Coordinates of C-alpha atoms in Angstrom, one line a residue:
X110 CA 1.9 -15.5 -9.0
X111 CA 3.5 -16.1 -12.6
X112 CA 7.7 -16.4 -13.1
X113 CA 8.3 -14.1 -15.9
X114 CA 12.4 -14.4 -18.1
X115 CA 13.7 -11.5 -19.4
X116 CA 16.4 -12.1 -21.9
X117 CA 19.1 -9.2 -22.1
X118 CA 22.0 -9.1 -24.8
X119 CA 24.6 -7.2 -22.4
X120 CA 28.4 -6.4 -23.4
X121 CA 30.9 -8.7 -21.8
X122 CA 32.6 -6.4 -19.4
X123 CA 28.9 -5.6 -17.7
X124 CA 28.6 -7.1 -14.2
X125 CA 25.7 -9.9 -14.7
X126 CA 25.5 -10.3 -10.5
X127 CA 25.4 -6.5 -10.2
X128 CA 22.9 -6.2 -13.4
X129 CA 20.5 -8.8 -11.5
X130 CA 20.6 -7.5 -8.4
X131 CA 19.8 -4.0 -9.7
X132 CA 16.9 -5.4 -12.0
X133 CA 15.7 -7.1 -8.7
X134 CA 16.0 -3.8 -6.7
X135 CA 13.9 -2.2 -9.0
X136 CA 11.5 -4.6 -9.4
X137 CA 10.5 -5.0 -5.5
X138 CA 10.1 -0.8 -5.5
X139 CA 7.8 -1.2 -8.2
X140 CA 5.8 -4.0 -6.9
X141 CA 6.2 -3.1 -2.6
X142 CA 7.8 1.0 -2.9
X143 CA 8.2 2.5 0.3
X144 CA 5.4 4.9 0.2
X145 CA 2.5 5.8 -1.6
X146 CA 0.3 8.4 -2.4
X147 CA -3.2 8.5 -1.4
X148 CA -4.1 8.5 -5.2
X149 CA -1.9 5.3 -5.6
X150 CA -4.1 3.8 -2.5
X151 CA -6.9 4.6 -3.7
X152 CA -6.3 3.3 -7.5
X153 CA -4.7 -0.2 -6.4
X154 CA -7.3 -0.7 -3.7
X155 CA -10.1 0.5 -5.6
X156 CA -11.5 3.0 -2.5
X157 CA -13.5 5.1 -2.8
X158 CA -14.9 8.1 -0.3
X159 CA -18.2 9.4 0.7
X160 CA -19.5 11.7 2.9
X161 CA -20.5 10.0 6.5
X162 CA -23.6 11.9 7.8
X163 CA -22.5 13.9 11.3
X164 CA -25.9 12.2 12.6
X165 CA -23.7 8.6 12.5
X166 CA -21.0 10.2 14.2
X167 CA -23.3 11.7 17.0
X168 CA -25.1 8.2 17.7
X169 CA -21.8 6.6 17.8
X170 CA -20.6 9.1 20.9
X171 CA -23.6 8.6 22.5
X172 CA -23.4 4.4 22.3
X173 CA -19.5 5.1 23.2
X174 CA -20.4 7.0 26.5
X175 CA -22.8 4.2 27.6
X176 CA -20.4 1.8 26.9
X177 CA -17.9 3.6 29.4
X178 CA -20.1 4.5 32.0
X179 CA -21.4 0.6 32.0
X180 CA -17.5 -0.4 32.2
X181 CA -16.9 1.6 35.3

């Protein structure tokens, strides 16, 4: 993590406390927004998809179904 300044020239009637905390606001949406979209997921994660064979999924039931009947 770096500490970046940003200088501002601002007129004297502007709020400075309000000014920061709406700079701040903005900043935290940018860096943690709310939601995202599968394409911003995919971009800052660097995912990527591909197709699973349905053989993996079929060998995966089976193995589950074992694993269930050995439980009970």
């Amino acid at each position: 993590m770096k500490t970046v300044v940003i200088k501002l020239e601002v007129p004297d009637w502007l709020d400075e406390e309000a000014l920061r905390k709406t700079i701040k606001k903005a900043i935290y949406e940018f860096l943690a927004p709310d939601r995202l979209s599968a394409e911003e997921v995919k971009e800052l994660f660097g995912t990527v998809e591909e197709e699973v064979p349905d053989e993996l999924f079929k060998g995966l039931r089976e193995k589950e179904r074992e694993r269930v009947r050995c439980l009970y």
